Amino acid sequence: MRKKTFLECLELAKGHIALYLVGLFGSALGSAAMDLTTALLLHKLLDAIADGDLAVLAMRLVVFGGATLLVAASGALFGYLFKAQAAAIMGSIRKRYFQKALQLPLAQHVARHSGDILSGLSNDINALASLYSGLPQTVVSALLSGAVGMADA
């Protein structure tokens, strides 16, 4: 993506960008933390089984169960924040550009079928929606999970 295009996309998200980024990185960290918690749980449980200590095994199950619940709950909250901010950004963009389409001169609507204008605008906005909703979360989650995997190795 060109730098100018990236900056234009950030400009469209004005007013929502801080909470959007908190939700994005929080949900990605939640995903990476869940991977790390699962790996640590298996490692510690196998150590406890190898030692044959059932009390330590039970204690580790309780501790990691609580940690898993905490990580899952925080990941869900950050995921909700991310999706809500992405929806708010898209609502703001739709409102802004459909208002501009309504302000076009009548000659523009007569020359082209008004449905063509609105359909093209809707298609462009839907393409932009994928930029704000799914792709960034996937990329950041993959990067953080990879970083956790390399740190754990």
PDB file of C-alpha atoms in Angstrom:
ATOM      1  CA  MET A   1       0.000   0.000   0.000  1.00  0.00           C
ATOM      2  CA  ARG A   2       1.322   3.393  -0.890  1.00  0.00           C
ATOM      3  CA  LYS A   3       2.097   5.778   1.952  1.00  0.00           C
ATOM      4  CA  LYS A   4      -0.410   8.328   0.651  1.00  0.00           C
ATOM      5  CA  THR A   5      -3.200   5.731   0.517  1.00  0.00           C
ATOM      6  CA  PHE A   6      -2.383   4.542   4.033  1.00  0.00           C
ATOM      7  CA  LEU A   7      -2.496   8.101   5.376  1.00  0.00           C
ATOM      8  CA  GLU A   8      -5.815   8.714   3.605  1.00  0.00           C
ATOM      9  CA  CYS A   9      -7.268   5.603   5.273  1.00  0.00           C
ATOM     10  CA  LEU A  10      -6.081   6.847   8.662  1.00  0.00           C
ATOM     11  CA  GLU A  11      -7.655  10.232   7.932  1.00  0.00           C
ATOM     12  CA  LEU A  12     -11.014   8.536   7.295  1.00  0.00           C
ATOM     13  CA  ALA A  13     -10.843   6.940  10.755  1.00  0.00           C
ATOM     14  CA  LYS A  14     -10.314  10.271  12.505  1.00  0.00           C
ATOM     15  CA  GLY A  15     -11.986  10.334  15.915  1.00  0.00           C
ATOM     16  CA  HIS A  16     -12.015   6.553  16.282  1.00  0.00           C
ATOM     17  CA  ILE A  17      -8.382   5.647  15.723  1.00  0.00           C
ATOM     18  CA  ALA A  18      -7.243   5.494  19.371  1.00  0.00           C
ATOM     19  CA  LEU A  19      -9.921   3.034  20.539  1.00  0.00           C
ATOM     20  CA  TYR A  20      -9.620   1.143  17.256  1.00  0.00           C
ATOM     21  CA  LEU A  21      -5.889   0.576  17.800  1.00  0.00           C
ATOM     22  CA  VAL A  22      -6.435  -0.385  21.464  1.00  0.00           C
ATOM     23  CA  GLY A  23      -9.011  -2.956  20.362  1.00  0.00           C
ATOM     24  CA  LEU A  24      -6.802  -4.189  17.524  1.00  0.00           C
ATOM     25  CA  PHE A  25      -3.672  -4.728  19.598  1.00  0.00           C
ATOM     26  CA  GLY A  26      -5.621  -5.935  22.649  1.00  0.00           C
ATOM     27  CA  SER A  27      -7.425  -8.631  20.678  1.00  0.00           C
ATOM     28  CA  ALA A  28      -4.186  -9.643  18.948  1.00  0.00           C
ATOM     29  CA  LEU A  29      -2.384  -9.831  22.297  1.00  0.00           C
ATOM     30  CA  GLY A  30      -5.271 -11.900  23.657  1.00  0.00           C
ATOM     31  CA  SER A  31      -4.851 -14.367  20.819  1.00  0.00           C
ATOM     32  CA  ALA A  32      -1.087 -14.584  21.364  1.00  0.00           C
ATOM     33  CA  ALA A  33      -1.568 -14.883  25.134  1.00  0.00           C
ATOM     34  CA  MET A  34      -3.995 -17.765  24.618  1.00  0.00           C
ATOM     35  CA  ASP A  35      -1.375 -19.573  22.516  1.00  0.00           C
ATOM     36  CA  LEU A  36       1.274 -18.979  25.181  1.00  0.00           C
ATOM     37  CA  THR A  37      -1.054 -20.044  28.013  1.00  0.00           C
ATOM     38  CA  THR A  38      -1.907 -23.280  26.220  1.00  0.00           C
ATOM     39  CA  ALA A  39       1.760 -24.061  25.555  1.00  0.00           C
ATOM     40  CA  LEU A  40       2.726 -23.359  29.176  1.00  0.00           C
ATOM     41  CA  LEU A  41      -0.207 -25.408  30.461  1.00  0.00           C
ATOM     42  CA  LEU A  42       0.817 -28.450  28.455  1.00  0.00           C
ATOM     43  CA  HIS A  43       4.468 -28.055  29.457  1.00  0.00           C
ATOM     44  CA  LYS A  44       3.721 -27.731  33.185  1.00  0.00           C
ATOM     45  CA  LEU A  45       1.098 -30.484  33.170  1.00  0.00           C
ATOM     46  CA  LEU A  46       3.458 -32.916  31.490  1.00  0.00           C
ATOM     47  CA  ASP A  47       6.152 -32.037  34.062  1.00  0.00           C
ATOM     48  CA  ALA A  48       3.699 -32.669  36.916  1.00  0.00           C
ATOM     49  CA  ILE A  49       2.594 -35.973  35.380  1.00  0.00           C
ATOM     50  CA  ALA A  50       6.219 -37.052  34.910  1.00  0.00           C
ATOM     51  CA  ASP A  51       6.916 -36.231  38.578  1.00  0.00           C
ATOM     52  CA  GLY A  52       3.780 -38.121  39.642  1.00  0.00           C
ATOM     53  CA  ASP A  53       2.647 -35.303  41.962  1.00  0.00           C
ATOM     54  CA  LEU A  54      -1.162 -35.091  41.810  1.00  0.00           C
ATOM     55  CA  ALA A  55      -1.370 -32.102  44.184  1.00  0.00           C
ATOM     56  CA  VAL A  56       0.881 -30.013  41.928  1.00  0.00           C
ATOM     57  CA  LEU A  57      -1.075 -31.237  38.900  1.00  0.00           C
ATOM     58  CA  ALA A  58      -4.389 -30.121  40.432  1.00  0.00           C
ATOM     59  CA  MET A  59      -2.949 -26.760  41.507  1.00  0.00           C
ATOM     60  CA  ARG A  60      -1.562 -26.093  38.020  1.00  0.00           C
ATOM     61  CA  LEU A  61      -4.879 -27.002  36.433  1.00  0.00           C
ATOM     62  CA  VAL A  62      -6.675 -24.478  38.658  1.00  0.00           C
ATOM     63  CA  VAL A  63      -4.106 -21.721  38.048  1.00  0.00           C
ATOM     64  CA  PHE A  64      -4.019 -22.213  34.306  1.00  0.00           C
ATOM     65  CA  GLY A  65      -7.799 -22.590  34.170  1.00  0.00           C
ATOM     66  CA  GLY A  66      -8.145 -19.190  35.831  1.00  0.00           C
ATOM     67  CA  ALA A  67      -5.519 -17.677  33.550  1.00  0.00           C
ATOM     68  CA  THR A  68      -7.281 -19.101  30.506  1.00  0.00           C
ATOM     69  CA  LEU A  69     -10.612 -17.630  31.619  1.00  0.00           C
ATOM     70  CA  LEU A  70      -8.987 -14.248  32.219  1.00  0.00           C
ATOM     71  CA  VAL A  71      -7.225 -14.246  28.847  1.00  0.00           C
ATOM     72  CA  ALA A  72     -10.377 -15.396  27.040  1.00  0.00           C
ATOM     73  CA  ALA A  73     -12.539 -12.737  28.711  1.00  0.00           C
ATOM     74  CA  SER A  74     -10.086  -9.927  28.012  1.00  0.00           C
ATOM     75  CA  GLY A  75      -9.624 -11.129  24.431  1.00  0.00           C
ATOM     76  CA  ALA A  76     -13.387 -11.108  23.926  1.00  0.00           C
ATOM     77  CA  LEU A  77     -13.691  -7.580  25.332  1.00  0.00           C
ATOM     78  CA  PHE A  78     -10.871  -6.252  23.164  1.00  0.00           C
ATOM     79  CA  GLY A  79     -12.303  -8.091  20.159  1.00  0.00           C
ATOM     80  CA  TYR A  80     -15.664  -6.436  20.767  1.00  0.00           C
ATOM     81  CA  LEU A  81     -13.980  -3.029  21.077  1.00  0.00           C
ATOM     82  CA  PHE A  82     -12.137  -3.638  17.802  1.00  0.00           C
ATOM     83  CA  LYS A  83     -15.274  -4.704  15.908  1.00  0.00           C
ATOM     84  CA  ALA A  84     -17.354  -1.876  17.400  1.00  0.00           C
ATOM     85  CA  GLN A  85     -14.794   0.746  16.408  1.00  0.00           C
ATOM     86  CA  ALA A  86     -14.473  -0.742  12.909  1.00  0.00           C
ATOM     87  CA  ALA A  87     -18.270  -0.528  12.564  1.00  0.00           C
ATOM     88  CA  ALA A  88     -18.249   3.063  13.862  1.00  0.00           C
ATOM     89  CA  ILE A  89     -15.537   4.017  11.361  1.00  0.00           C
ATOM     90  CA  MET A  90     -17.470   2.434   8.513  1.00  0.00           C
ATOM     91  CA  GLY A  91     -20.675   4.177   9.610  1.00  0.00           C
ATOM     92  CA  SER A  92     -18.865   7.494   9.632  1.00  0.00           C
ATOM     93  CA  ILE A  93     -17.410   6.860   6.178  1.00  0.00           C
ATOM     94  CA  ARG A  94     -20.786   5.800   4.755  1.00  0.00           C
ATOM     95  CA  LYS A  95     -22.502   8.855   6.191  1.00  0.00           C
ATOM     96  CA  ARG A  96     -19.831  11.216   4.882  1.00  0.00           C
ATOM     97  CA  TYR A  97     -19.732   9.851   1.341  1.00  0.00           C
ATOM     98  CA  PHE A  98     -23.444   9.270   0.873  1.00  0.00           C
ATOM     99  CA  GLN A  99     -24.039  12.882   1.941  1.00  0.00           C
ATOM    100  CA  LYS A 100     -21.531  13.940  -0.727  1.00  0.00           C
ATOM    101  CA  ALA A 101     -23.361  11.790  -3.291  1.00  0.00           C
ATOM    102  CA  LEU A 102     -26.637  13.488  -2.402  1.00  0.00           C
ATOM    103  CA  GLN A 103     -25.039  16.896  -2.952  1.00  0.00           C
ATOM    104  CA  LEU A 104     -23.985  16.082  -6.521  1.00  0.00           C
ATOM    105  CA  PRO A 105     -25.662  18.293  -9.116  1.00  0.00           C
ATOM    106  CA  LEU A 106     -28.800  16.980 -10.768  1.00  0.00           C
ATOM    107  CA  ALA A 107     -27.025  16.856 -14.132  1.00  0.00           C
ATOM    108  CA  GLN A 108     -24.636  14.264 -12.702  1.00  0.00           C
ATOM    109  CA  HIS A 109     -27.550  12.036 -11.688  1.00  0.00           C
ATOM    110  CA  VAL A 110     -29.279  12.535 -15.057  1.00  0.00           C
ATOM    111  CA  ALA A 111     -26.127  11.763 -17.063  1.00  0.00           C
ATOM    112  CA  ARG A 112     -25.549   8.562 -15.137  1.00  0.00           C
ATOM    113  CA  HIS A 113     -28.178   6.413 -13.573  1.00  0.00           C
ATOM    114  CA  SER A 114     -28.274   7.327  -9.868  1.00  0.00           C
ATOM    115  CA  GLY A 115     -28.175   3.634  -9.013  1.00  0.00           C
ATOM    116  CA  ASP A 116     -24.801   3.371 -10.747  1.00  0.00           C
ATOM    117  CA  ILE A 117     -23.389   6.108  -8.541  1.00  0.00           C
ATOM    118  CA  LEU A 118     -24.752   4.571  -5.345  1.00  0.00           C
ATOM    119  CA  SER A 119     -23.776   1.042  -6.371  1.00  0.00           C
ATOM    120  CA  GLY A 120     -20.221   2.096  -7.168  1.00  0.00           C
ATOM    121  CA  LEU A 121     -20.009   4.001  -3.902  1.00  0.00           C
ATOM    122  CA  SER A 122     -21.337   1.005  -1.945  1.00  0.00           C
ATOM    123  CA  ASN A 123     -18.830  -1.336  -3.603  1.00  0.00           C
ATOM    124  CA  ASP A 124     -15.932   0.980  -2.799  1.00  0.00           C
ATOM    125  CA  ILE A 125     -17.043   1.361   0.811  1.00  0.00           C
ATOM    126  CA  ASN A 126     -17.454  -2.404   1.212  1.00  0.00           C
ATOM    127  CA  ALA A 127     -13.917  -2.908  -0.125  1.00  0.00           C
ATOM    128  CA  LEU A 128     -12.705  -0.345   2.393  1.00  0.00           C
ATOM    129  CA  ALA A 129     -14.558  -2.204   5.167  1.00  0.00           C
ATOM    130  CA  SER A 130     -12.274  -5.217   4.748  1.00  0.00           C
ATOM    131  CA  LEU A 131      -9.324  -2.912   5.341  1.00  0.00           C
ATOM    132  CA  TYR A 132     -10.672  -1.870   8.737  1.00  0.00           C
ATOM    133  CA  SER A 133     -12.262  -5.105   9.960  1.00  0.00           C
ATOM    134  CA  GLY A 134     -10.606  -8.430   9.199  1.00  0.00           C
ATOM    135  CA  LEU A 135      -7.223  -7.966   7.611  1.00  0.00           C
ATOM    136  CA  PRO A 136      -5.422  -5.879  10.276  1.00  0.00           C
ATOM    137  CA  GLN A 137      -6.483  -8.200  13.082  1.00  0.00           C
ATOM    138  CA  THR A 138      -5.257 -11.240  11.164  1.00  0.00           C
ATOM    139  CA  VAL A 139      -1.897  -9.670  10.354  1.00  0.00           C
ATOM    140  CA  VAL A 140      -1.220  -8.326  13.860  1.00  0.00           C
ATOM    141  CA  SER A 141      -2.334 -11.609  15.487  1.00  0.00           C
ATOM    142  CA  ALA A 142      -0.041 -13.608  13.209  1.00  0.00           C
ATOM    143  CA  LEU A 143       2.904 -11.319  13.944  1.00  0.00           C
ATOM    144  CA  LEU A 144       2.370 -11.429  17.708  1.00  0.00           C
ATOM    145  CA  SER A 145       1.793 -15.193  17.740  1.00  0.00           C
ATOM    146  CA  GLY A 146       4.991 -15.660  15.750  1.00  0.00           C
ATOM    147  CA  ALA A 147       6.884 -13.415  18.157  1.00  0.00           C
ATOM    148  CA  VAL A 148       5.529 -15.384  21.133  1.00  0.00           C
ATOM    149  CA  GLY A 149       6.468 -18.644  19.412  1.00  0.00           C
ATOM    150  CA  MET A 150      10.020 -17.475  18.796  1.00  0.00           C
ATOM    151  CA  ALA A 151      10.365 -16.181  22.361  1.00  0.00           C
ATOM    152  CA  ASP A 152       9.041 -19.455  23.788  1.00  0.00           C
ATOM    153  CA  ALA A 153      11.472 -21.575  21.752  1.00  0.00           C
TER     154      ALA A 153
END
